[in-house]
Amino acid sequence: MKVSNFADKGVLGFQVTVPSILTNIIILDASNPIRDLIRYDRSVFDAEEHLPKVKAIGVPLASLKRYEGTAIYQMKAGGGKYSVLKSFKQIHSHQRRICKEVIAVLTRIPKEESTLIIAFKPVYEQTGPVSFVKILEADINASGVVTMKNQDSLELADGTDRPRVSIITWGLHKGTNKYKHCKNLILAGIIHRDMLDLFGVSLDKGDISKEQTWQRLKDLQLSEVAHDCFQAIGRIRCRTVINGNALPVNVWLIHASNNLREKLDPVLQGAVWKKWDTKYDEIPEGKEPGKIKWAAQAISRYLDVLSARGMTRVSSKAIRKAVGECEKLKPDTFTATVAKALEANGRWLREGQGLVSVEEVFPATP
């Protein structure tokens, strides 16, 4: 067992479930070239490095399949579950930017083409569940672009017996060929593995006393984001290969930086990345998001001051008292503001009713 003492605290443990009597196991994983988590298991060897017949091919296996004609459209915004939740939980449909952007894409897709949308599973809050699928279906129905029922459109792609639009949730983005007819994929957010989860699965099973660093866990999280994104793309018709080239597809995804593209390039060779031509801005209730923006910047500056003074902990109450921009914020708005400040200031983490510096959680190793 090992105690995790960062962010969400926990006790990590493991047990060996693969019988030691098995001396040879073959892992077939198309994500292997980009999935760093595999490298943490020293008992797993890369066939491209250790099998002579595979090495004799002379080129990386990932380059044997090209993605010429595939276009990936990226929206530069937070794509994690709780970033996307902020948009979906808005009461009024005209405030739900992500739903509106998805609908805008659907209106531009020819009627003879099918589209798969992947959304998050429900989030349960004190105010009740937020169902991403139901909200998205309701907004699509209200738009009139298609009529959704039980996660499939009643309208079929022209000349086919397939729905024009289908919606599934993360978790179903692996191991199904049901949607290989779809030419288009819209990722309404991308699943991010929890940091505590990654801390546990990346333990060196031979010596669990070894510590992780925050940056290594962030890099590992990005690798898992890329892995899940690649698996999702593999659900649609690009899984079919003709003369070494995947059938061309269009993919729309949400991620804040270029790091995802850099991570995916080795397994999506030939694909072209473009900017998602978004149509809408966030429409706030009153002026709250404006307040959030300025207050979050003020909190980030205040945290920098604390770091300069050598302080490593601060309570939410102290932040509200010290940062004038937070004084009149409602409790929910203040919580959202602190979250936005943490997105901008990577040197602090949430802990209970306050914040703690990354340096205290992950001391610099000599």
mmCIF file of C-alpha atoms in Angstrom:
data_model
loop_
_atom_site.group_PDB
_atom_site.id
_atom_site.type_symbol
_atom_site.label_atom_id
_atom_site.label_comp_id
_atom_site.label_asym_id
_atom_site.label_seq_id
_atom_site.Cartn_x
_atom_site.Cartn_y
_atom_site.Cartn_z
ATOM 1 C CA MET A 1 0.000 0.000 0.000
ATOM 2 C CA LYS A 2 0.981 3.620 -0.524
ATOM 3 C CA VAL A 3 -0.614 6.816 0.764
ATOM 4 C CA SER A 4 -1.320 9.561 -1.754
ATOM 5 C CA ASN A 5 -1.114 12.963 -0.133
ATOM 6 C CA PHE A 6 -2.037 15.266 -3.026
ATOM 7 C CA ALA A 7 -5.351 16.677 -4.291
ATOM 8 C CA ASP A 8 -7.857 13.930 -3.407
ATOM 9 C CA LYS A 9 -6.071 11.949 -0.728
ATOM 10 C CA GLY A 10 -6.222 8.171 -0.784
ATOM 11 C CA VAL A 11 -4.579 4.881 0.007
ATOM 12 C CA LEU A 12 -3.319 3.024 -3.064
ATOM 13 C CA GLY A 13 -2.935 -0.701 -3.193
ATOM 14 C CA PHE A 14 -2.620 -3.429 -5.811
ATOM 15 C CA GLN A 15 -2.531 -7.168 -6.223
ATOM 16 C CA VAL A 16 -1.148 -9.292 -9.036
ATOM 17 C CA THR A 17 -3.973 -10.709 -11.156
ATOM 18 C CA VAL A 18 -2.025 -12.080 -14.138
ATOM 19 C CA PRO A 19 -0.839 -15.593 -13.172
ATOM 20 C CA SER A 20 2.935 -15.924 -13.109
ATOM 21 C CA ILE A 21 2.594 -19.260 -14.932
ATOM 22 C CA LEU A 22 1.919 -17.293 -18.120
ATOM 23 C CA THR A 23 5.338 -16.731 -19.644
ATOM 24 C CA ASN A 24 4.231 -15.119 -22.906
ATOM 25 C CA ILE A 25 1.444 -12.611 -23.540
ATOM 26 C CA ILE A 26 0.849 -10.674 -26.752
ATOM 27 C CA ILE A 27 -0.770 -7.249 -26.384
ATOM 28 C CA LEU A 28 -2.357 -5.908 -29.560
ATOM 29 C CA ASP A 29 -2.830 -2.183 -29.015
ATOM 30 C CA ALA A 30 -2.824 0.354 -31.844
ATOM 31 C CA SER A 31 -2.219 3.080 -29.251
ATOM 32 C CA ASN A 32 1.085 1.556 -28.153
ATOM 33 C CA PRO A 33 3.317 4.165 -29.877
ATOM 34 C CA ILE A 34 1.692 7.018 -27.940
ATOM 35 C CA ARG A 35 0.621 5.390 -24.688
ATOM 36 C CA ASP A 36 3.222 6.188 -22.038
ATOM 37 C CA LEU A 37 1.463 4.168 -19.343
ATOM 38 C CA ILE A 38 2.674 0.967 -20.982
ATOM 39 C CA ARG A 39 6.266 2.105 -20.458
ATOM 40 C CA TYR A 40 5.717 2.069 -16.685
ATOM 41 C CA ASP A 41 5.406 -1.734 -16.762
ATOM 42 C CA ARG A 42 8.940 -2.991 -17.204
ATOM 43 C CA SER A 43 7.700 -6.503 -17.992
ATOM 44 C CA VAL A 44 6.151 -5.313 -21.268
ATOM 45 C CA PHE A 45 8.489 -5.235 -24.271
ATOM 46 C CA ASP A 46 7.896 -3.365 -27.499
ATOM 47 C CA ALA A 47 7.719 -5.829 -30.412
ATOM 48 C CA GLU A 48 9.229 -3.206 -32.726
ATOM 49 C CA GLU A 49 12.373 -3.143 -30.578
ATOM 50 C CA HIS A 50 12.676 -6.797 -29.525
ATOM 51 C CA LEU A 51 11.305 -9.032 -32.308
ATOM 52 C CA PRO A 52 13.719 -9.407 -35.249
ATOM 53 C CA LYS A 53 10.998 -10.076 -37.840
ATOM 54 C CA VAL A 54 9.125 -6.931 -36.796
ATOM 55 C CA LYS A 55 12.318 -4.871 -36.770
ATOM 56 C CA ALA A 56 13.096 -6.176 -40.265
ATOM 57 C CA ILE A 57 10.056 -4.326 -41.640
ATOM 58 C CA GLY A 58 12.265 -1.260 -41.463
ATOM 59 C CA VAL A 59 9.600 1.333 -40.669
ATOM 60 C CA PRO A 60 7.414 1.999 -37.605
ATOM 61 C CA LEU A 61 4.258 -0.104 -37.676
ATOM 62 C CA ALA A 62 2.151 3.026 -37.141
ATOM 63 C CA SER A 63 3.352 4.396 -40.495
ATOM 64 C CA LEU A 64 1.951 1.414 -42.404
ATOM 65 C CA LYS A 65 -1.506 2.990 -42.157
ATOM 66 C CA ARG A 66 -1.880 6.492 -43.537
ATOM 67 C CA TYR A 67 -4.673 8.991 -42.890
ATOM 68 C CA GLU A 68 -4.462 11.029 -46.097
ATOM 69 C CA GLY A 69 -7.739 12.912 -46.577
ATOM 70 C CA THR A 70 -8.623 12.915 -42.877
ATOM 71 C CA ALA A 71 -9.283 16.337 -41.341
ATOM 72 C CA ILE A 72 -9.241 17.025 -37.597
ATOM 73 C CA TYR A 73 -10.877 20.263 -36.448
ATOM 74 C CA GLN A 74 -9.776 21.462 -33.007
ATOM 75 C CA MET A 75 -11.586 23.917 -30.749
ATOM 76 C CA LYS A 76 -9.083 25.570 -28.402
ATOM 77 C CA ALA A 77 -11.048 25.243 -25.150
ATOM 78 C CA GLY A 78 -11.190 23.096 -22.036
ATOM 79 C CA GLY A 79 -12.356 19.643 -23.109
ATOM 80 C CA GLY A 80 -12.348 17.762 -19.791
ATOM 81 C CA LYS A 81 -15.561 16.579 -18.191
ATOM 82 C CA TYR A 82 -15.907 19.402 -15.694
ATOM 83 C CA SER A 83 -14.948 22.075 -18.195
ATOM 84 C CA VAL A 84 -17.647 20.817 -20.553
ATOM 85 C CA LEU A 85 -20.085 20.486 -17.639
ATOM 86 C CA LYS A 86 -20.049 24.272 -17.175
ATOM 87 C CA SER A 87 -21.597 24.642 -20.620
ATOM 88 C CA PHE A 88 -24.074 21.761 -20.417
ATOM 89 C CA LYS A 89 -25.488 22.724 -17.017
ATOM 90 C CA GLN A 90 -26.602 26.176 -18.176
ATOM 91 C CA ILE A 91 -30.362 26.492 -17.737
ATOM 92 C CA HIS A 92 -31.092 28.194 -21.053
ATOM 93 C CA SER A 93 -30.212 26.525 -24.362
ATOM 94 C CA HIS A 94 -28.799 29.744 -25.850
ATOM 95 C CA GLN A 95 -26.108 29.618 -23.131
ATOM 96 C CA ARG A 96 -24.982 26.078 -23.936
ATOM 97 C CA ARG A 97 -22.190 26.930 -26.330
ATOM 98 C CA ILE A 98 -20.895 23.390 -26.897
ATOM 99 C CA CYS A 99 -24.335 22.083 -27.861
ATOM 100 C CA LYS A 100 -24.733 25.003 -30.253
ATOM 101 C CA GLU A 101 -21.336 24.352 -31.835
ATOM 102 C CA VAL A 102 -22.174 20.657 -32.288
ATOM 103 C CA ILE A 103 -25.454 21.584 -33.952
ATOM 104 C CA ALA A 104 -23.669 24.094 -36.201
ATOM 105 C CA VAL A 105 -21.376 21.286 -37.402
ATOM 106 C CA LEU A 106 -24.327 18.940 -37.991
ATOM 107 C CA THR A 107 -26.056 21.510 -40.196
ATOM 108 C CA ARG A 108 -22.999 21.597 -42.491
ATOM 109 C CA ILE A 109 -22.631 17.835 -42.912
ATOM 110 C CA PRO A 110 -24.247 16.462 -46.118
ATOM 111 C CA LYS A 111 -27.423 14.459 -45.540
ATOM 112 C CA GLU A 112 -25.930 11.365 -47.153
ATOM 113 C CA GLU A 113 -23.234 11.140 -44.434
ATOM 114 C CA SER A 114 -23.582 9.673 -40.954
ATOM 115 C CA THR A 115 -22.117 11.254 -37.824
ATOM 116 C CA LEU A 116 -21.143 9.774 -34.461
ATOM 117 C CA ILE A 117 -21.103 12.006 -31.376
ATOM 118 C CA ILE A 118 -19.337 10.921 -28.174
ATOM 119 C CA ALA A 119 -20.417 12.631 -24.952
ATOM 120 C CA PHE A 120 -19.768 12.134 -21.256
ATOM 121 C CA LYS A 121 -21.805 9.967 -18.931
ATOM 122 C CA PRO A 122 -24.039 11.853 -16.437
ATOM 123 C CA VAL A 123 -22.575 13.902 -13.591
ATOM 124 C CA TYR A 124 -24.441 13.808 -10.279
ATOM 125 C CA GLU A 125 -24.485 17.001 -8.243
ATOM 126 C CA GLN A 126 -26.377 18.185 -5.191
ATOM 127 C CA THR A 127 -28.942 19.750 -7.527
ATOM 128 C CA GLY A 128 -29.442 16.456 -9.356
ATOM 129 C CA PRO A 129 -27.993 14.673 -12.395
ATOM 130 C CA VAL A 130 -26.676 16.491 -15.440
ATOM 131 C CA SER A 131 -27.180 14.163 -18.405
ATOM 132 C CA PHE A 132 -25.004 15.255 -21.294
ATOM 133 C CA VAL A 133 -26.760 12.933 -23.741
ATOM 134 C CA LYS A 134 -30.299 14.015 -22.855
ATOM 135 C CA ILE A 135 -29.382 17.707 -22.968
ATOM 136 C CA LEU A 136 -27.634 17.282 -26.313
ATOM 137 C CA GLU A 137 -30.560 15.317 -27.750
ATOM 138 C CA ALA A 138 -33.053 17.945 -26.588
ATOM 139 C CA ASP A 139 -31.019 20.795 -28.111
ATOM 140 C CA ILE A 140 -30.575 18.931 -31.402
ATOM 141 C CA ASN A 141 -34.320 18.242 -31.552
ATOM 142 C CA ALA A 142 -35.082 21.883 -30.835
ATOM 143 C CA SER A 143 -32.776 22.933 -33.691
ATOM 144 C CA GLY A 144 -34.681 20.834 -36.224
ATOM 145 C CA VAL A 145 -31.530 19.516 -37.897
ATOM 146 C CA VAL A 146 -32.634 15.924 -37.076
ATOM 147 C CA THR A 147 -34.982 14.246 -34.622
ATOM 148 C CA MET A 148 -33.182 12.219 -31.952
ATOM 149 C CA LYS A 149 -34.751 9.266 -30.136
ATOM 150 C CA ASN A 150 -32.872 6.826 -27.911
ATOM 151 C CA GLN A 151 -29.535 8.265 -29.067
ATOM 152 C CA ASP A 152 -30.166 7.746 -32.803
ATOM 153 C CA SER A 153 -31.786 10.084 -35.286
ATOM 154 C CA LEU A 154 -35.055 9.013 -36.894
ATOM 155 C CA GLU A 155 -33.693 10.395 -40.153
ATOM 156 C CA LEU A 156 -31.448 8.050 -42.114
ATOM 157 C CA ALA A 157 -28.422 9.045 -44.164
ATOM 158 C CA ASP A 158 -29.556 9.378 -47.774
ATOM 159 C CA GLY A 159 -29.445 6.059 -49.603
ATOM 160 C CA THR A 160 -28.705 4.019 -46.474
ATOM 161 C CA ASP A 161 -30.482 2.321 -43.601
ATOM 162 C CA ARG A 162 -28.206 4.008 -41.050
ATOM 163 C CA PRO A 163 -29.124 6.940 -38.751
ATOM 164 C CA ARG A 164 -27.728 10.294 -39.818
ATOM 165 C CA VAL A 165 -26.684 10.987 -36.219
ATOM 166 C CA SER A 166 -25.849 8.638 -33.340
ATOM 167 C CA ILE A 167 -24.701 9.466 -29.798
ATOM 168 C CA ILE A 168 -22.704 7.210 -27.479
ATOM 169 C CA THR A 169 -20.845 7.876 -24.217
ATOM 170 C CA TRP A 170 -17.176 7.550 -23.292
ATOM 171 C CA GLY A 171 -16.543 3.973 -22.293
ATOM 172 C CA LEU A 172 -18.165 2.747 -25.505
ATOM 173 C CA HIS A 173 -15.374 4.295 -27.570
ATOM 174 C CA LYS A 174 -13.431 1.040 -27.662
ATOM 175 C CA GLY A 175 -14.090 -2.343 -29.185
ATOM 176 C CA THR A 176 -17.167 -1.746 -31.359
ATOM 177 C CA ASN A 177 -17.539 -1.787 -35.143
ATOM 178 C CA LYS A 178 -21.151 -0.613 -35.050
ATOM 179 C CA TYR A 179 -20.332 2.885 -36.288
ATOM 180 C CA LYS A 180 -17.799 2.099 -39.005
ATOM 181 C CA HIS A 181 -20.234 3.570 -41.540
ATOM 182 C CA CYS A 182 -19.854 7.071 -40.016
ATOM 183 C CA LYS A 183 -17.715 9.524 -41.947
ATOM 184 C CA ASN A 184 -17.872 12.158 -39.225
ATOM 185 C CA LEU A 185 -17.034 12.175 -35.512
ATOM 186 C CA ILE A 186 -17.738 14.909 -32.967
ATOM 187 C CA LEU A 187 -16.113 14.594 -29.549
ATOM 188 C CA ALA A 188 -18.141 16.762 -27.164
ATOM 189 C CA GLY A 189 -15.212 16.782 -24.758
ATOM 190 C CA ILE A 190 -12.501 14.157 -24.193
ATOM 191 C CA ILE A 191 -12.266 11.897 -21.169
ATOM 192 C CA HIS A 192 -9.370 12.696 -18.792
ATOM 193 C CA ARG A 193 -8.231 10.061 -16.322
ATOM 194 C CA ASP A 194 -8.197 11.180 -12.697
ATOM 195 C CA MET A 195 -4.768 12.108 -11.363
ATOM 196 C CA LEU A 196 -5.131 9.913 -8.284
ATOM 197 C CA ASP A 197 -6.036 7.006 -10.579
ATOM 198 C CA LEU A 198 -2.941 7.656 -12.689
ATOM 199 C CA PHE A 199 -0.806 7.948 -9.572
ATOM 200 C CA GLY A 200 -1.939 4.465 -8.600
ATOM 201 C CA VAL A 201 -1.570 2.710 -11.959
ATOM 202 C CA SER A 202 1.867 4.242 -12.571
ATOM 203 C CA LEU A 203 3.338 2.873 -9.339
ATOM 204 C CA ASP A 204 6.545 0.929 -9.776
ATOM 205 C CA LYS A 205 5.275 -2.449 -8.560
ATOM 206 C CA GLY A 206 8.843 -3.469 -7.800
ATOM 207 C CA ASP A 207 9.413 -0.486 -5.513
ATOM 208 C CA ILE A 208 6.288 1.472 -4.592
ATOM 209 C CA SER A 209 8.333 3.822 -2.402
ATOM 210 C CA LYS A 210 9.411 5.706 -5.548
ATOM 211 C CA GLU A 211 7.643 9.051 -5.845
ATOM 212 C CA GLN A 212 5.933 10.625 -8.830
ATOM 213 C CA THR A 213 6.099 14.273 -9.826
ATOM 214 C CA TRP A 214 3.150 16.447 -10.772
ATOM 215 C CA GLN A 215 4.562 17.081 -14.267
ATOM 216 C CA ARG A 216 5.022 13.363 -14.956
ATOM 217 C CA LEU A 217 1.412 12.740 -13.987
ATOM 218 C CA LYS A 218 0.232 15.593 -16.232
ATOM 219 C CA ASP A 219 2.243 14.142 -19.127
ATOM 220 C CA LEU A 220 0.802 10.724 -18.403
ATOM 221 C CA GLN A 221 -2.711 12.169 -18.373
ATOM 222 C CA LEU A 222 -2.151 13.750 -21.796
ATOM 223 C CA SER A 223 -0.918 10.414 -23.110
ATOM 224 C CA GLU A 224 -4.125 8.753 -21.895
ATOM 225 C CA VAL A 225 -6.219 11.559 -23.439
ATOM 226 C CA ALA A 226 -4.492 10.899 -26.770
ATOM 227 C CA HIS A 227 -5.023 7.146 -26.392
ATOM 228 C CA ASP A 228 -8.759 7.533 -25.776
ATOM 229 C CA CYS A 229 -9.075 10.095 -28.556
ATOM 230 C CA PHE A 230 -7.351 7.738 -31.013
ATOM 231 C CA GLN A 231 -9.555 4.834 -29.948
ATOM 232 C CA ALA A 232 -12.646 6.997 -30.478
ATOM 233 C CA ILE A 233 -11.500 7.964 -33.971
ATOM 234 C CA GLY A 234 -11.050 4.273 -34.690
ATOM 235 C CA ARG A 235 -14.776 3.638 -34.207
ATOM 236 C CA ILE A 236 -15.727 5.294 -37.499
ATOM 237 C CA ARG A 237 -14.986 4.398 -41.107
ATOM 238 C CA CYS A 238 -11.263 5.218 -41.010
ATOM 239 C CA ARG A 239 -10.858 1.767 -39.451
ATOM 240 C CA THR A 240 -11.286 0.468 -43.021
ATOM 241 C CA VAL A 241 -7.987 0.521 -44.940
ATOM 242 C CA ILE A 242 -7.567 0.438 -48.722
ATOM 243 C CA ASN A 243 -4.045 0.167 -50.150
ATOM 244 C CA GLY A 244 -2.534 1.324 -46.861
ATOM 245 C CA ASN A 245 -4.743 4.394 -46.522
ATOM 246 C CA ALA A 246 -7.608 4.764 -44.058
ATOM 247 C CA LEU A 247 -10.888 5.911 -45.538
ATOM 248 C CA PRO A 248 -11.004 9.703 -45.050
ATOM 249 C CA VAL A 249 -13.044 11.096 -42.164
ATOM 250 C CA ASN A 250 -13.751 14.388 -40.422
ATOM 251 C CA VAL A 251 -13.207 14.756 -36.676
ATOM 252 C CA TRP A 252 -14.167 17.670 -34.420
ATOM 253 C CA LEU A 253 -12.637 17.740 -30.940
ATOM 254 C CA ILE A 254 -12.119 20.110 -28.003
ATOM 255 C CA HIS A 255 -8.704 20.540 -26.380
ATOM 256 C CA ALA A 256 -6.980 23.651 -25.114
ATOM 257 C CA SER A 257 -3.444 23.225 -26.488
ATOM 258 C CA ASN A 258 -1.383 21.864 -29.380
ATOM 259 C CA ASN A 259 0.079 19.138 -27.169
ATOM 260 C CA LEU A 260 -2.655 16.709 -28.169
ATOM 261 C CA ARG A 261 -1.817 17.068 -31.855
ATOM 262 C CA GLU A 262 1.864 16.442 -31.148
ATOM 263 C CA LYS A 263 0.931 13.316 -29.210
ATOM 264 C CA LEU A 264 -1.421 11.960 -31.908
ATOM 265 C CA ASP A 265 0.694 12.726 -34.976
ATOM 266 C CA PRO A 266 2.696 9.439 -34.832
ATOM 267 C CA VAL A 267 -0.487 7.342 -35.156
ATOM 268 C CA LEU A 268 -2.451 9.668 -37.455
ATOM 269 C CA GLN A 269 0.180 10.197 -40.118
ATOM 270 C CA GLY A 270 -1.141 12.165 -43.082
ATOM 271 C CA ALA A 271 -4.092 13.681 -41.210
ATOM 272 C CA VAL A 272 -4.503 17.443 -41.527
ATOM 273 C CA TRP A 273 -5.294 19.538 -38.446
ATOM 274 C CA LYS A 274 -7.459 22.629 -38.821
ATOM 275 C CA LYS A 275 -9.103 25.180 -36.593
ATOM 276 C CA TRP A 276 -12.705 24.371 -35.630
ATOM 277 C CA ASP A 277 -14.591 27.275 -37.192
ATOM 278 C CA THR A 278 -16.677 28.060 -34.118
ATOM 279 C CA LYS A 279 -19.763 30.247 -34.394
ATOM 280 C CA TYR A 280 -20.591 31.175 -30.818
ATOM 281 C CA ASP A 281 -19.099 32.718 -27.705
ATOM 282 C CA GLU A 282 -20.105 31.838 -24.180
ATOM 283 C CA ILE A 283 -23.279 33.765 -23.324
ATOM 284 C CA PRO A 284 -23.259 34.479 -19.580
ATOM 285 C CA GLU A 285 -26.033 35.029 -17.111
ATOM 286 C CA GLY A 286 -25.815 38.768 -16.585
ATOM 287 C CA LYS A 287 -22.140 39.661 -16.303
ATOM 288 C CA GLU A 288 -20.979 36.735 -14.195
ATOM 289 C CA PRO A 289 -18.406 35.250 -16.631
ATOM 290 C CA GLY A 290 -16.857 38.713 -16.990
ATOM 291 C CA LYS A 291 -16.537 38.837 -13.233
ATOM 292 C CA ILE A 292 -15.148 35.304 -13.197
ATOM 293 C CA LYS A 293 -12.436 36.199 -15.710
ATOM 294 C CA TRP A 294 -11.146 39.213 -13.813
ATOM 295 C CA ALA A 295 -11.506 37.628 -10.368
ATOM 296 C CA ALA A 296 -9.685 34.467 -11.519
ATOM 297 C CA GLN A 297 -6.791 36.576 -12.774
ATOM 298 C CA ALA A 298 -6.707 38.398 -9.441
ATOM 299 C CA ILE A 299 -6.660 35.096 -7.519
ATOM 300 C CA SER A 300 -3.824 33.805 -9.720
ATOM 301 C CA ARG A 301 -1.788 36.938 -8.976
ATOM 302 C CA TYR A 302 -2.497 36.541 -5.257
ATOM 303 C CA LEU A 303 -1.283 32.934 -5.367
ATOM 304 C CA ASP A 304 1.931 34.091 -7.038
ATOM 305 C CA VAL A 305 2.438 36.542 -4.174
ATOM 306 C CA LEU A 306 1.950 33.740 -1.627
ATOM 307 C CA SER A 307 4.461 31.563 -3.484
ATOM 308 C CA ALA A 308 6.998 34.392 -3.461
ATOM 309 C CA ARG A 309 6.541 34.654 0.323
ATOM 310 C CA GLY A 310 7.147 30.927 0.751
ATOM 311 C CA MET A 311 3.555 30.200 1.779
ATOM 312 C CA THR A 312 2.218 26.815 0.657
ATOM 313 C CA ARG A 313 -1.372 26.773 1.947
ATOM 314 C CA VAL A 314 -4.311 29.161 1.911
ATOM 315 C CA SER A 315 -7.978 28.748 2.794
ATOM 316 C CA SER A 316 -10.846 29.717 0.500
ATOM 317 C CA LYS A 317 -12.016 32.136 3.190
ATOM 318 C CA ALA A 318 -8.641 33.877 3.174
ATOM 319 C CA ILE A 319 -8.713 34.171 -0.624
ATOM 320 C CA ARG A 320 -12.159 35.738 -0.602
ATOM 321 C CA LYS A 321 -11.043 38.222 2.078
ATOM 322 C CA ALA A 322 -7.738 39.127 0.399
ATOM 323 C CA VAL A 323 -8.942 39.383 -3.218
ATOM 324 C CA GLY A 324 -11.326 42.295 -3.573
ATOM 325 C CA GLU A 325 -12.745 41.016 -6.880
ATOM 326 C CA CYS A 326 -14.176 37.990 -5.021
ATOM 327 C CA GLU A 327 -15.954 39.905 -2.283
ATOM 328 C CA LYS A 328 -19.420 39.995 -3.871
ATOM 329 C CA LEU A 329 -19.308 36.717 -5.818
ATOM 330 C CA LYS A 330 -22.020 34.169 -5.053
ATOM 331 C CA PRO A 331 -20.739 30.881 -3.554
ATOM 332 C CA ASP A 332 -21.137 28.874 -6.800
ATOM 333 C CA THR A 333 -19.553 31.668 -8.832
ATOM 334 C CA PHE A 334 -16.657 31.898 -6.375
ATOM 335 C CA THR A 335 -16.077 28.129 -6.698
ATOM 336 C CA ALA A 336 -16.031 28.432 -10.492
ATOM 337 C CA THR A 337 -13.658 31.383 -10.240
ATOM 338 C CA VAL A 338 -11.172 29.459 -8.082
ATOM 339 C CA ALA A 339 -11.322 26.559 -10.568
ATOM 340 C CA LYS A 340 -10.537 28.932 -13.439
ATOM 341 C CA ALA A 341 -7.671 30.445 -11.474
ATOM 342 C CA LEU A 342 -6.203 26.966 -10.917
ATOM 343 C CA GLU A 343 -6.407 26.281 -14.662
ATOM 344 C CA ALA A 344 -4.250 29.357 -15.267
ATOM 345 C CA ASN A 345 -1.906 28.894 -12.300
ATOM 346 C CA GLY A 346 -0.417 25.409 -12.442
ATOM 347 C CA ARG A 347 1.507 25.762 -9.189
ATOM 348 C CA TRP A 348 -1.472 25.281 -6.855
ATOM 349 C CA LEU A 349 -4.007 22.486 -6.233
ATOM 350 C CA ARG A 350 -7.349 22.315 -4.488
ATOM 351 C CA GLU A 351 -7.297 20.613 -1.084
ATOM 352 C CA GLY A 352 -10.441 20.448 1.040
ATOM 353 C CA GLN A 353 -11.689 23.995 1.709
ATOM 354 C CA GLY A 354 -8.477 25.583 0.503
ATOM 355 C CA LEU A 355 -5.489 25.352 -1.816
ATOM 356 C CA VAL A 356 -2.024 23.846 -1.461
ATOM 357 C CA SER A 357 1.092 24.462 -3.544
ATOM 358 C CA VAL A 358 2.376 21.766 -5.875
ATOM 359 C CA GLU A 359 5.808 22.093 -4.258
ATOM 360 C CA GLU A 360 4.432 20.926 -0.912
ATOM 361 C CA VAL A 361 2.659 17.952 -2.446
ATOM 362 C CA PHE A 362 5.511 17.011 -4.756
ATOM 363 C CA PRO A 363 8.780 18.175 -3.152
ATOM 364 C CA ALA A 364 11.624 18.657 -5.603
ATOM 365 C CA THR A 365 13.765 15.543 -5.768
ATOM 366 C CA PRO A 366 17.505 16.009 -5.213
#
